[in-house]
Amino acid sequence: MSSIPESLRPDVERLKREVADLHALLPANNLVAWTAGNVSARVPGADLLVIKPSGVTYDQLTPEAMVVADFDGALVEGDRSPSSDTFAHGYVYAHMPEVGGVVHTHSDYATAWAAIREPIPCVLTMMADEFGGDIPVGPFALIGDDSIGRGIVETLRESRSPAVLMAGHGPFTIGRDAKAAVKAAVMLESVARTVWVARQMAEPQRLDQADIDSLYHRYQNVYGQK
């Protein structure tokens, strides 16, 4: 018998479908290898999240395979153990109420920046648009408890960026919903690769802060269909 209230059932089932579909975008965009990486979504009105189970290949990630956990990482609904990163996701949701989706990948170029523990400088208009400045580096932390989540929150609270490079580990992205967090992960890998390529030719020049602020405001408030 599920402990999820029936009033939450429509949202839970919708999020299982959405999260399963969004997981397919990670290998499609070359952001993960084998079973690494995960997408989660906050369940509105409850301290719950939907996430993929641990160690399951992407071709098996159907809506029925998704699991529901609480913010402490405990399984609430599902037949398998939640992702090993569930503690980190839960900590983010508990301490950043504006966040509705979290993504973790091991994409090659973003993870390379995490390996050298260096922020990605804001040298492109696309970076200013999406990330609002440099993409920061978070502290090294081991998997298994909420240490990674604490590092994500401490770093992103002081940044406009929806992405953080966790030192020696890899990128995490956040968003108002899970789709926005996946978008940030895709764009992060793109700019991480481009800035690395630029460095092979010369040292790229960071944009002026005033221009970064102007670009960020336009993209976040004017660009696209409202």
mmCIF file with all atom_site columns, C-alpha atoms in Angstrom:
data_model
loop_
_atom_site.group_PDB
_atom_site.id
_atom_site.type_symbol
_atom_site.label_atom_id
_atom_site.label_alt_id
_atom_site.label_comp_id
_atom_site.label_asym_id
_atom_site.label_entity_id
_atom_site.label_seq_id
_atom_site.pdbx_PDB_ins_code
_atom_site.Cartn_x
_atom_site.Cartn_y
_atom_site.Cartn_z
_atom_site.occupancy
_atom_site.B_iso_or_equiv
_atom_site.pdbx_formal_charge
_atom_site.auth_seq_id
_atom_site.auth_comp_id
_atom_site.auth_asym_id
_atom_site.auth_atom_id
_atom_site.pdbx_PDB_model_num
ATOM 1   C CA . MET A 1 1   ? 0.000  0.000  0.000   1.00 0.00 ? 1   MET A CA 1
ATOM 2   C CA . SER A 1 2   ? 1.488  3.363  -1.001  1.00 0.00 ? 2   SER A CA 1
ATOM 3   C CA . SER A 1 3   ? 1.875  6.048  1.673   1.00 0.00 ? 3   SER A CA 1
ATOM 4   C CA . ILE A 1 4   ? 1.354  8.784  -0.916  1.00 0.00 ? 4   ILE A CA 1
ATOM 5   C CA . PRO A 1 5   ? -1.960 10.627 -0.345  1.00 0.00 ? 5   PRO A CA 1
ATOM 6   C CA . GLU A 1 6   ? -4.474 10.166 -3.126  1.00 0.00 ? 6   GLU A CA 1
ATOM 7   C CA . SER A 1 7   ? -4.623 13.941 -3.566  1.00 0.00 ? 7   SER A CA 1
ATOM 8   C CA . LEU A 1 8   ? -1.006 13.814 -4.785  1.00 0.00 ? 8   LEU A CA 1
ATOM 9   C CA . ARG A 1 9   ? -1.488 10.826 -7.091  1.00 0.00 ? 9   ARG A CA 1
ATOM 10  C CA . PRO A 1 10  ? -2.163 12.801 -10.320 1.00 0.00 ? 10  PRO A CA 1
ATOM 11  C CA . ASP A 1 11  ? 0.993  14.897 -9.855  1.00 0.00 ? 11  ASP A CA 1
ATOM 12  C CA . VAL A 1 12  ? 3.100  11.860 -8.955  1.00 0.00 ? 12  VAL A CA 1
ATOM 13  C CA . GLU A 1 13  ? 1.988  9.934  -12.037 1.00 0.00 ? 13  GLU A CA 1
ATOM 14  C CA . ARG A 1 14  ? 2.524  12.980 -14.269 1.00 0.00 ? 14  ARG A CA 1
ATOM 15  C CA . LEU A 1 15  ? 6.027  13.500 -12.878 1.00 0.00 ? 15  LEU A CA 1
ATOM 16  C CA . LYS A 1 16  ? 6.925  9.827  -13.335 1.00 0.00 ? 16  LYS A CA 1
ATOM 17  C CA . ARG A 1 17  ? 6.138  10.197 -17.035 1.00 0.00 ? 17  ARG A CA 1
ATOM 18  C CA . GLU A 1 18  ? 7.985  13.511 -17.332 1.00 0.00 ? 18  GLU A CA 1
ATOM 19  C CA . VAL A 1 19  ? 11.067 12.330 -15.452 1.00 0.00 ? 19  VAL A CA 1
ATOM 20  C CA . ALA A 1 20  ? 11.237 9.104  -17.484 1.00 0.00 ? 20  ALA A CA 1
ATOM 21  C CA . ASP A 1 21  ? 11.058 11.093 -20.737 1.00 0.00 ? 21  ASP A CA 1
ATOM 22  C CA . LEU A 1 22  ? 13.670 13.604 -19.556 1.00 0.00 ? 22  LEU A CA 1
ATOM 23  C CA . HIS A 1 23  ? 16.107 10.843 -18.626 1.00 0.00 ? 23  HIS A CA 1
ATOM 24  C CA . ALA A 1 24  ? 16.162 9.847  -22.294 1.00 0.00 ? 24  ALA A CA 1
ATOM 25  C CA . LEU A 1 25  ? 17.598 13.278 -23.139 1.00 0.00 ? 25  LEU A CA 1
ATOM 26  C CA . LEU A 1 26  ? 20.761 12.626 -21.115 1.00 0.00 ? 26  LEU A CA 1
ATOM 27  C CA . PRO A 1 27  ? 22.244 9.856  -23.323 1.00 0.00 ? 27  PRO A CA 1
ATOM 28  C CA . ALA A 1 28  ? 20.740 11.533 -26.411 1.00 0.00 ? 28  ALA A CA 1
ATOM 29  C CA . ASN A 1 29  ? 22.892 14.590 -25.656 1.00 0.00 ? 29  ASN A CA 1
ATOM 30  C CA . ASN A 1 30  ? 25.977 12.551 -24.644 1.00 0.00 ? 30  ASN A CA 1
ATOM 31  C CA . LEU A 1 31  ? 25.768 13.692 -21.030 1.00 0.00 ? 31  LEU A CA 1
ATOM 32  C CA . VAL A 1 32  ? 26.072 10.279 -19.345 1.00 0.00 ? 32  VAL A CA 1
ATOM 33  C CA . ALA A 1 33  ? 27.681 6.858  -19.682 1.00 0.00 ? 33  ALA A CA 1
ATOM 34  C CA . TRP A 1 34  ? 26.042 3.540  -18.787 1.00 0.00 ? 34  TRP A CA 1
ATOM 35  C CA . THR A 1 35  ? 23.827 4.082  -15.685 1.00 0.00 ? 35  THR A CA 1
ATOM 36  C CA . ALA A 1 36  ? 25.457 7.295  -14.434 1.00 0.00 ? 36  ALA A CA 1
ATOM 37  C CA . GLY A 1 37  ? 23.447 10.477 -13.994 1.00 0.00 ? 37  GLY A CA 1
ATOM 38  C CA . ASN A 1 38  ? 19.926 11.247 -12.871 1.00 0.00 ? 38  ASN A CA 1
ATOM 39  C CA . VAL A 1 39  ? 16.976 13.614 -13.167 1.00 0.00 ? 39  VAL A CA 1
ATOM 40  C CA . SER A 1 40  ? 14.552 14.354 -10.350 1.00 0.00 ? 40  SER A CA 1
ATOM 41  C CA . ALA A 1 41  ? 11.425 16.444 -9.896  1.00 0.00 ? 41  ALA A CA 1
ATOM 42  C CA . ARG A 1 42  ? 9.851  17.883 -6.763  1.00 0.00 ? 42  ARG A CA 1
ATOM 43  C CA . VAL A 1 43  ? 6.315  16.686 -5.993  1.00 0.00 ? 43  VAL A CA 1
ATOM 44  C CA . PRO A 1 44  ? 4.246  19.863 -5.424  1.00 0.00 ? 44  PRO A CA 1
ATOM 45  C CA . GLY A 1 45  ? 2.780  20.170 -1.956  1.00 0.00 ? 45  GLY A CA 1
ATOM 46  C CA . ALA A 1 46  ? 4.896  17.454 -0.330  1.00 0.00 ? 46  ALA A CA 1
ATOM 47  C CA . ASP A 1 47  ? 8.468  16.781 0.798   1.00 0.00 ? 47  ASP A CA 1
ATOM 48  C CA . LEU A 1 48  ? 8.802  14.167 -1.933  1.00 0.00 ? 48  LEU A CA 1
ATOM 49  C CA . LEU A 1 49  ? 10.696 13.759 -5.186  1.00 0.00 ? 49  LEU A CA 1
ATOM 50  C CA . VAL A 1 50  ? 10.518 11.485 -8.224  1.00 0.00 ? 50  VAL A CA 1
ATOM 51  C CA . ILE A 1 51  ? 13.862 10.072 -9.413  1.00 0.00 ? 51  ILE A CA 1
ATOM 52  C CA . LYS A 1 52  ? 15.280 7.077  -11.253 1.00 0.00 ? 52  LYS A CA 1
ATOM 53  C CA . PRO A 1 53  ? 16.293 3.922  -9.384  1.00 0.00 ? 53  PRO A CA 1
ATOM 54  C CA . SER A 1 54  ? 19.947 3.153  -8.744  1.00 0.00 ? 54  SER A CA 1
ATOM 55  C CA . GLY A 1 55  ? 21.991 1.193  -11.277 1.00 0.00 ? 55  GLY A CA 1
ATOM 56  C CA . VAL A 1 56  ? 19.264 0.793  -13.914 1.00 0.00 ? 56  VAL A CA 1
ATOM 57  C CA . THR A 1 57  ? 20.151 1.284  -17.578 1.00 0.00 ? 57  THR A CA 1
ATOM 58  C CA . TYR A 1 58  ? 18.503 4.091  -19.492 1.00 0.00 ? 58  TYR A CA 1
ATOM 59  C CA . ASP A 1 59  ? 16.572 1.787  -21.832 1.00 0.00 ? 59  ASP A CA 1
ATOM 60  C CA . GLN A 1 60  ? 14.718 0.444  -18.780 1.00 0.00 ? 60  GLN A CA 1
ATOM 61  C CA . LEU A 1 61  ? 13.655 3.820  -17.415 1.00 0.00 ? 61  LEU A CA 1
ATOM 62  C CA . THR A 1 62  ? 9.921  3.697  -18.012 1.00 0.00 ? 62  THR A CA 1
ATOM 63  C CA . PRO A 1 63  ? 7.443  5.730  -15.932 1.00 0.00 ? 63  PRO A CA 1
ATOM 64  C CA . GLU A 1 64  ? 6.703  2.549  -13.974 1.00 0.00 ? 64  GLU A CA 1
ATOM 65  C CA . ALA A 1 65  ? 10.387 2.203  -13.089 1.00 0.00 ? 65  ALA A CA 1
ATOM 66  C CA . MET A 1 66  ? 10.588 5.631  -11.446 1.00 0.00 ? 66  MET A CA 1
ATOM 67  C CA . VAL A 1 67  ? 10.662 5.745  -7.669  1.00 0.00 ? 67  VAL A CA 1
ATOM 68  C CA . VAL A 1 68  ? 9.404  8.269  -5.123  1.00 0.00 ? 68  VAL A CA 1
ATOM 69  C CA . ALA A 1 69  ? 11.600 9.233  -2.173  1.00 0.00 ? 69  ALA A CA 1
ATOM 70  C CA . ASP A 1 70  ? 11.420 11.728 0.647   1.00 0.00 ? 70  ASP A CA 1
ATOM 71  C CA . PHE A 1 71  ? 13.942 14.531 1.101   1.00 0.00 ? 71  PHE A CA 1
ATOM 72  C CA . ASP A 1 72  ? 16.004 12.331 3.448   1.00 0.00 ? 72  ASP A CA 1
ATOM 73  C CA . GLY A 1 73  ? 16.492 9.797  0.646   1.00 0.00 ? 73  GLY A CA 1
ATOM 74  C CA . ALA A 1 74  ? 14.119 7.146  2.003   1.00 0.00 ? 74  ALA A CA 1
ATOM 75  C CA . LEU A 1 75  ? 12.077 5.127  -0.494  1.00 0.00 ? 75  LEU A CA 1
ATOM 76  C CA . VAL A 1 76  ? 8.373  6.010  -0.364  1.00 0.00 ? 76  VAL A CA 1
ATOM 77  C CA . GLU A 1 77  ? 7.110  4.225  -3.480  1.00 0.00 ? 77  GLU A CA 1
ATOM 78  C CA . GLY A 1 78  ? 8.753  1.850  -5.965  1.00 0.00 ? 78  GLY A CA 1
ATOM 79  C CA . ASP A 1 79  ? 10.325 -1.583 -6.284  1.00 0.00 ? 79  ASP A CA 1
ATOM 80  C CA . ARG A 1 80  ? 13.975 -0.514 -6.392  1.00 0.00 ? 80  ARG A CA 1
ATOM 81  C CA . SER A 1 81  ? 16.367 1.579  -4.326  1.00 0.00 ? 81  SER A CA 1
ATOM 82  C CA . PRO A 1 82  ? 16.501 5.258  -5.304  1.00 0.00 ? 82  PRO A CA 1
ATOM 83  C CA . SER A 1 83  ? 19.541 6.703  -7.065  1.00 0.00 ? 83  SER A CA 1
ATOM 84  C CA . SER A 1 84  ? 22.617 7.062  -4.869  1.00 0.00 ? 84  SER A CA 1
ATOM 85  C CA . ASP A 1 85  ? 22.384 10.826 -5.445  1.00 0.00 ? 85  ASP A CA 1
ATOM 86  C CA . THR A 1 86  ? 18.899 11.080 -3.925  1.00 0.00 ? 86  THR A CA 1
ATOM 87  C CA . PHE A 1 87  ? 20.308 12.508 -0.674  1.00 0.00 ? 87  PHE A CA 1
ATOM 88  C CA . ALA A 1 88  ? 21.858 15.389 -2.631  1.00 0.00 ? 88  ALA A CA 1
ATOM 89  C CA . HIS A 1 89  ? 18.672 16.069 -4.583  1.00 0.00 ? 89  HIS A CA 1
ATOM 90  C CA . GLY A 1 90  ? 16.585 15.973 -1.422  1.00 0.00 ? 90  GLY A CA 1
ATOM 91  C CA . TYR A 1 91  ? 18.860 18.418 0.389   1.00 0.00 ? 91  TYR A CA 1
ATOM 92  C CA . VAL A 1 92  ? 18.570 20.876 -2.503  1.00 0.00 ? 92  VAL A CA 1
ATOM 93  C CA . TYR A 1 93  ? 14.766 20.690 -2.471  1.00 0.00 ? 93  TYR A CA 1
ATOM 94  C CA . ALA A 1 94  ? 14.627 21.074 1.310   1.00 0.00 ? 94  ALA A CA 1
ATOM 95  C CA . HIS A 1 95  ? 16.812 24.190 1.298   1.00 0.00 ? 95  HIS A CA 1
ATOM 96  C CA . MET A 1 96  ? 15.945 25.835 -2.037  1.00 0.00 ? 96  MET A CA 1
ATOM 97  C CA . PRO A 1 97  ? 12.142 25.949 -2.229  1.00 0.00 ? 97  PRO A CA 1
ATOM 98  C CA . GLU A 1 98  ? 12.228 27.695 -5.617  1.00 0.00 ? 98  GLU A CA 1
ATOM 99  C CA . VAL A 1 99  ? 13.840 24.609 -7.206  1.00 0.00 ? 99  VAL A CA 1
ATOM 100 C CA . GLY A 1 100 ? 11.528 22.108 -8.898  1.00 0.00 ? 100 GLY A CA 1
ATOM 101 C CA . GLY A 1 101 ? 14.078 19.952 -10.743 1.00 0.00 ? 101 GLY A CA 1
ATOM 102 C CA . VAL A 1 102 ? 17.637 18.711 -10.245 1.00 0.00 ? 102 VAL A CA 1
ATOM 103 C CA . VAL A 1 103 ? 19.942 16.984 -12.744 1.00 0.00 ? 103 VAL A CA 1
ATOM 104 C CA . HIS A 1 104 ? 23.313 15.298 -12.282 1.00 0.00 ? 104 HIS A CA 1
ATOM 105 C CA . THR A 1 105 ? 25.507 14.174 -15.185 1.00 0.00 ? 105 THR A CA 1
ATOM 106 C CA . HIS A 1 106 ? 29.101 13.195 -15.879 1.00 0.00 ? 106 HIS A CA 1
ATOM 107 C CA . SER A 1 107 ? 29.272 14.972 -19.234 1.00 0.00 ? 107 SER A CA 1
ATOM 108 C CA . ASP A 1 108 ? 32.843 14.988 -20.557 1.00 0.00 ? 108 ASP A CA 1
ATOM 109 C CA . TYR A 1 109 ? 33.765 18.653 -20.801 1.00 0.00 ? 109 TYR A CA 1
ATOM 110 C CA . ALA A 1 110 ? 31.873 19.934 -17.761 1.00 0.00 ? 110 ALA A CA 1
ATOM 111 C CA . THR A 1 111 ? 33.330 17.101 -15.689 1.00 0.00 ? 111 THR A CA 1
ATOM 112 C CA . ALA A 1 112 ? 36.809 17.958 -16.964 1.00 0.00 ? 112 ALA A CA 1
ATOM 113 C CA . TRP A 1 113 ? 36.381 21.485 -15.579 1.00 0.00 ? 113 TRP A CA 1
ATOM 114 C CA . ALA A 1 114 ? 35.230 19.925 -12.295 1.00 0.00 ? 114 ALA A CA 1
ATOM 115 C CA . ALA A 1 115 ? 38.358 17.756 -12.312 1.00 0.00 ? 115 ALA A CA 1
ATOM 116 C CA . ILE A 1 116 ? 40.655 20.778 -12.499 1.00 0.00 ? 116 ILE A CA 1
ATOM 117 C CA . ARG A 1 117 ? 38.399 22.586 -9.993  1.00 0.00 ? 117 ARG A CA 1
ATOM 118 C CA . GLU A 1 118 ? 38.210 25.730 -12.067 1.00 0.00 ? 118 GLU A CA 1
ATOM 119 C CA . PRO A 1 119 ? 35.100 27.843 -12.731 1.00 0.00 ? 119 PRO A CA 1
ATOM 120 C CA . ILE A 1 120 ? 34.129 28.245 -16.385 1.00 0.00 ? 120 ILE A CA 1
ATOM 121 C CA . PRO A 1 121 ? 34.553 31.972 -17.129 1.00 0.00 ? 121 PRO A CA 1
ATOM 122 C CA . CYS A 1 122 ? 31.653 33.833 -18.711 1.00 0.00 ? 122 CYS A CA 1
ATOM 123 C CA . VAL A 1 123 ? 33.158 34.521 -22.117 1.00 0.00 ? 123 VAL A CA 1
ATOM 124 C CA . LEU A 1 124 ? 30.072 33.899 -24.297 1.00 0.00 ? 124 LEU A CA 1
ATOM 125 C CA . THR A 1 125 ? 26.721 35.613 -24.612 1.00 0.00 ? 125 THR A CA 1
ATOM 126 C CA . MET A 1 126 ? 24.995 32.225 -24.261 1.00 0.00 ? 126 MET A CA 1
ATOM 127 C CA . MET A 1 127 ? 26.673 31.819 -20.882 1.00 0.00 ? 127 MET A CA 1
ATOM 128 C CA . ALA A 1 128 ? 25.491 35.237 -19.752 1.00 0.00 ? 128 ALA A CA 1
ATOM 129 C CA . ASP A 1 129 ? 21.969 34.405 -20.938 1.00 0.00 ? 129 ASP A CA 1
ATOM 130 C CA . GLU A 1 130 ? 21.571 31.074 -19.179 1.00 0.00 ? 130 GLU A CA 1
ATOM 131 C CA . PHE A 1 131 ? 24.045 31.186 -16.304 1.00 0.00 ? 131 PHE A CA 1
ATOM 132 C CA . GLY A 1 132 ? 24.271 34.886 -15.479 1.00 0.00 ? 132 GLY A CA 1
ATOM 133 C CA . GLY A 1 133 ? 28.049 34.779 -15.094 1.00 0.00 ? 133 GLY A CA 1
ATOM 134 C CA . ASP A 1 134 ? 30.814 32.291 -14.408 1.00 0.00 ? 134 ASP A CA 1
ATOM 135 C CA . ILE A 1 135 ? 29.829 28.681 -13.726 1.00 0.00 ? 135 ILE A CA 1
ATOM 136 C CA . PRO A 1 136 ? 31.073 28.070 -10.176 1.00 0.00 ? 136 PRO A CA 1
ATOM 137 C CA . VAL A 1 137 ? 32.933 25.176 -8.588  1.00 0.00 ? 137 VAL A CA 1
ATOM 138 C CA . GLY A 1 138 ? 31.527 23.527 -5.471  1.00 0.00 ? 138 GLY A CA 1
ATOM 139 C CA . PRO A 1 139 ? 33.492 21.684 -2.782  1.00 0.00 ? 139 PRO A CA 1
ATOM 140 C CA . PHE A 1 140 ? 34.579 18.071 -3.014  1.00 0.00 ? 140 PHE A CA 1
ATOM 141 C CA . ALA A 1 141 ? 32.208 15.745 -1.146  1.00 0.00 ? 141 ALA A CA 1
ATOM 142 C CA . LEU A 1 142 ? 31.707 11.999 -0.939  1.00 0.00 ? 142 LEU A CA 1
ATOM 143 C CA . ILE A 1 143 ? 28.537 10.218 -2.079  1.00 0.00 ? 143 ILE A CA 1
ATOM 144 C CA . GLY A 1 144 ? 26.340 8.564  0.535   1.00 0.00 ? 144 GLY A CA 1
ATOM 145 C CA . ASP A 1 145 ? 24.806 11.367 2.577   1.00 0.00 ? 145 ASP A CA 1
ATOM 146 C CA . ASP A 1 146 ? 23.736 14.979 2.073   1.00 0.00 ? 146 ASP A CA 1
ATOM 147 C CA . SER A 1 147 ? 27.303 16.386 1.851   1.00 0.00 ? 147 SER A CA 1
ATOM 148 C CA . ILE A 1 148 ? 27.016 16.922 -1.907  1.00 0.00 ? 148 ILE A CA 1
ATOM 149 C CA . GLY A 1 149 ? 23.658 18.605 -1.453  1.00 0.00 ? 149 GLY A CA 1
ATOM 150 C CA . ARG A 1 150 ? 25.103 20.968 1.124   1.00 0.00 ? 150 ARG A CA 1
ATOM 151 C CA . GLY A 1 151 ? 27.891 21.911 -1.277  1.00 0.00 ? 151 GLY A CA 1
ATOM 152 C CA . ILE A 1 152 ? 25.427 22.556 -4.097  1.00 0.00 ? 152 ILE A CA 1
ATOM 153 C CA . VAL A 1 153 ? 23.236 24.783 -1.942  1.00 0.00 ? 153 VAL A CA 1
ATOM 154 C CA . GLU A 1 154 ? 26.137 26.714 -0.401  1.00 0.00 ? 154 GLU A CA 1
ATOM 155 C CA . THR A 1 155 ? 27.573 27.416 -3.854  1.00 0.00 ? 155 THR A CA 1
ATOM 156 C CA . LEU A 1 156 ? 24.424 28.251 -5.790  1.00 0.00 ? 156 LEU A CA 1
ATOM 157 C CA . ARG A 1 157 ? 22.917 30.451 -3.080  1.00 0.00 ? 157 ARG A CA 1
ATOM 158 C CA . GLU A 1 158 ? 25.611 32.984 -3.946  1.00 0.00 ? 158 GLU A CA 1
ATOM 159 C CA . SER A 1 159 ? 25.270 32.626 -7.727  1.00 0.00 ? 159 SER A CA 1
ATOM 160 C CA . ARG A 1 160 ? 22.751 33.243 -10.510 1.00 0.00 ? 160 ARG A CA 1
ATOM 161 C CA . SER A 1 161 ? 24.008 30.101 -12.198 1.00 0.00 ? 161 SER A CA 1
ATOM 162 C CA . PRO A 1 162 ? 21.687 27.083 -12.352 1.00 0.00 ? 162 PRO A CA 1
ATOM 163 C CA . ALA A 1 163 ? 24.806 24.909 -12.661 1.00 0.00 ? 163 ALA A CA 1
ATOM 164 C CA . VAL A 1 164 ? 27.623 23.984 -10.301 1.00 0.00 ? 164 VAL A CA 1
ATOM 165 C CA . LEU A 1 165 ? 30.740 21.922 -10.987 1.00 0.00 ? 165 LEU A CA 1
ATOM 166 C CA . MET A 1 166 ? 31.249 19.757 -7.916  1.00 0.00 ? 166 MET A CA 1
ATOM 167 C CA . ALA A 1 167 ? 35.005 19.401 -7.500  1.00 0.00 ? 167 ALA A CA 1
ATOM 168 C CA . GLY A 1 168 ? 36.387 16.012 -8.486  1.00 0.00 ? 168 GLY A CA 1
ATOM 169 C CA . HIS A 1 169 ? 32.895 14.760 -9.286  1.00 0.00 ? 169 HIS A CA 1
ATOM 170 C CA . GLY A 1 170 ? 30.839 16.492 -11.976 1.00 0.00 ? 170 GLY A CA 1
ATOM 171 C CA . PRO A 1 171 ? 28.025 18.911 -12.740 1.00 0.00 ? 171 PRO A CA 1
ATOM 172 C CA . PHE A 1 172 ? 24.679 19.393 -11.045 1.00 0.00 ? 172 PHE A CA 1
ATOM 173 C CA . THR A 1 173 ? 22.013 21.698 -12.457 1.00 0.00 ? 173 THR A CA 1
ATOM 174 C CA . ILE A 1 174 ? 18.791 23.054 -11.013 1.00 0.00 ? 174 ILE A CA 1
ATOM 175 C CA . GLY A 1 175 ? 15.657 24.612 -12.482 1.00 0.00 ? 175 GLY A CA 1
ATOM 176 C CA . ARG A 1 176 ? 12.144 25.756 -11.750 1.00 0.00 ? 176 ARG A CA 1
ATOM 177 C CA . ASP A 1 177 ? 11.152 22.306 -13.025 1.00 0.00 ? 177 ASP A CA 1
ATOM 178 C CA . ALA A 1 178 ? 12.967 19.202 -14.221 1.00 0.00 ? 178 ALA A CA 1
ATOM 179 C CA . LYS A 1 179 ? 12.872 20.248 -17.888 1.00 0.00 ? 179 LYS A CA 1
ATOM 180 C CA . ALA A 1 180 ? 14.619 23.539 -17.072 1.00 0.00 ? 180 ALA A CA 1
ATOM 181 C CA . ALA A 1 181 ? 17.298 21.656 -15.132 1.00 0.00 ? 181 ALA A CA 1
ATOM 182 C CA . VAL A 1 182 ? 17.892 19.327 -18.109 1.00 0.00 ? 182 VAL A CA 1
ATOM 183 C CA . LYS A 1 183 ? 18.128 22.332 -20.435 1.00 0.00 ? 183 LYS A CA 1
ATOM 184 C CA . ALA A 1 184 ? 20.775 23.842 -18.155 1.00 0.00 ? 184 ALA A CA 1
ATOM 185 C CA . ALA A 1 185 ? 22.722 20.552 -18.214 1.00 0.00 ? 185 ALA A CA 1
ATOM 186 C CA . VAL A 1 186 ? 22.679 20.441 -22.028 1.00 0.00 ? 186 VAL A CA 1
ATOM 187 C CA . MET A 1 187 ? 23.761 24.082 -22.327 1.00 0.00 ? 187 MET A CA 1
ATOM 188 C CA . LEU A 1 188 ? 26.438 23.609 -19.659 1.00 0.00 ? 188 LEU A CA 1
ATOM 189 C CA . GLU A 1 189 ? 28.136 20.865 -21.636 1.00 0.00 ? 189 GLU A CA 1
ATOM 190 C CA . SER A 1 190 ? 27.967 22.932 -24.816 1.00 0.00 ? 190 SER A CA 1
ATOM 191 C CA . VAL A 1 191 ? 29.665 25.977 -23.291 1.00 0.00 ? 191 VAL A CA 1
ATOM 192 C CA . ALA A 1 192 ? 32.157 23.850 -21.342 1.00 0.00 ? 192 ALA A CA 1
ATOM 193 C CA . ARG A 1 193 ? 33.296 22.326 -24.634 1.00 0.00 ? 193 ARG A CA 1
ATOM 194 C CA . THR A 1 194 ? 33.377 25.644 -26.504 1.00 0.00 ? 194 THR A CA 1
ATOM 195 C CA . VAL A 1 195 ? 35.418 27.434 -23.846 1.00 0.00 ? 195 VAL A CA 1
ATOM 196 C CA . TRP A 1 196 ? 37.875 24.533 -23.733 1.00 0.00 ? 196 TRP A CA 1
ATOM 197 C CA . VAL A 1 197 ? 38.264 24.677 -27.526 1.00 0.00 ? 197 VAL A CA 1
ATOM 198 C CA . ALA A 1 198 ? 38.813 28.436 -27.341 1.00 0.00 ? 198 ALA A CA 1
ATOM 199 C CA . ARG A 1 199 ? 41.582 27.907 -24.793 1.00 0.00 ? 199 ARG A CA 1
ATOM 200 C CA . GLN A 1 200 ? 43.500 25.804 -27.299 1.00 0.00 ? 200 GLN A CA 1
ATOM 201 C CA . MET A 1 201 ? 43.820 28.917 -29.479 1.00 0.00 ? 201 MET A CA 1
ATOM 202 C CA . ALA A 1 202 ? 44.191 31.691 -26.902 1.00 0.00 ? 202 ALA A CA 1
ATOM 203 C CA . GLU A 1 203 ? 42.937 32.770 -23.491 1.00 0.00 ? 203 GLU A CA 1
ATOM 204 C CA . PRO A 1 204 ? 39.255 33.709 -23.967 1.00 0.00 ? 204 PRO A CA 1
ATOM 205 C CA . GLN A 1 205 ? 38.243 37.119 -22.659 1.00 0.00 ? 205 GLN A CA 1
ATOM 206 C CA . ARG A 1 206 ? 35.534 37.365 -20.010 1.00 0.00 ? 206 ARG A CA 1
ATOM 207 C CA . LEU A 1 207 ? 32.593 39.599 -20.931 1.00 0.00 ? 207 LEU A CA 1
ATOM 208 C CA . ASP A 1 208 ? 32.208 42.900 -19.100 1.00 0.00 ? 208 ASP A CA 1
ATOM 209 C CA . GLN A 1 209 ? 30.001 42.526 -16.042 1.00 0.00 ? 209 GLN A CA 1
ATOM 210 C CA . ALA A 1 210 ? 27.577 45.212 -17.261 1.00 0.00 ? 210 ALA A CA 1
ATOM 211 C CA . ASP A 1 211 ? 27.093 43.312 -20.510 1.00 0.00 ? 211 ASP A CA 1
ATOM 212 C CA . ILE A 1 212 ? 26.591 40.051 -18.612 1.00 0.00 ? 212 ILE A CA 1
ATOM 213 C CA . ASP A 1 213 ? 23.918 41.690 -16.461 1.00 0.00 ? 213 ASP A CA 1
ATOM 214 C CA . SER A 1 214 ? 22.151 43.158 -19.491 1.00 0.00 ? 214 SER A CA 1
ATOM 215 C CA . LEU A 1 215 ? 22.189 39.870 -21.411 1.00 0.00 ? 215 LEU A CA 1
ATOM 216 C CA . TYR A 1 216 ? 20.965 37.898 -18.397 1.00 0.00 ? 216 TYR A CA 1
ATOM 217 C CA . HIS A 1 217 ? 18.081 40.287 -17.759 1.00 0.00 ? 217 HIS A CA 1
ATOM 218 C CA . ARG A 1 218 ? 16.972 40.207 -21.401 1.00 0.00 ? 218 ARG A CA 1
ATOM 219 C CA . TYR A 1 219 ? 17.131 36.422 -21.705 1.00 0.00 ? 219 TYR A CA 1
ATOM 220 C CA . GLN A 1 220 ? 15.377 35.779 -18.409 1.00 0.00 ? 220 GLN A CA 1
ATOM 221 C CA . ASN A 1 221 ? 12.669 38.416 -18.792 1.00 0.00 ? 221 ASN A CA 1
ATOM 222 C CA . VAL A 1 222 ? 12.191 39.323 -22.472 1.00 0.00 ? 222 VAL A CA 1
ATOM 223 C CA . TYR A 1 223 ? 13.421 36.503 -24.731 1.00 0.00 ? 223 TYR A CA 1
ATOM 224 C CA . GLY A 1 224 ? 10.984 33.908 -26.064 1.00 0.00 ? 224 GLY A CA 1
ATOM 225 C CA . GLN A 1 225 ? 7.219  33.536 -25.777 1.00 0.00 ? 225 GLN A CA 1
ATOM 226 C CA . LYS A 1 226 ? 5.676  34.787 -22.555 1.00 0.00 ? 226 LYS A CA 1
#
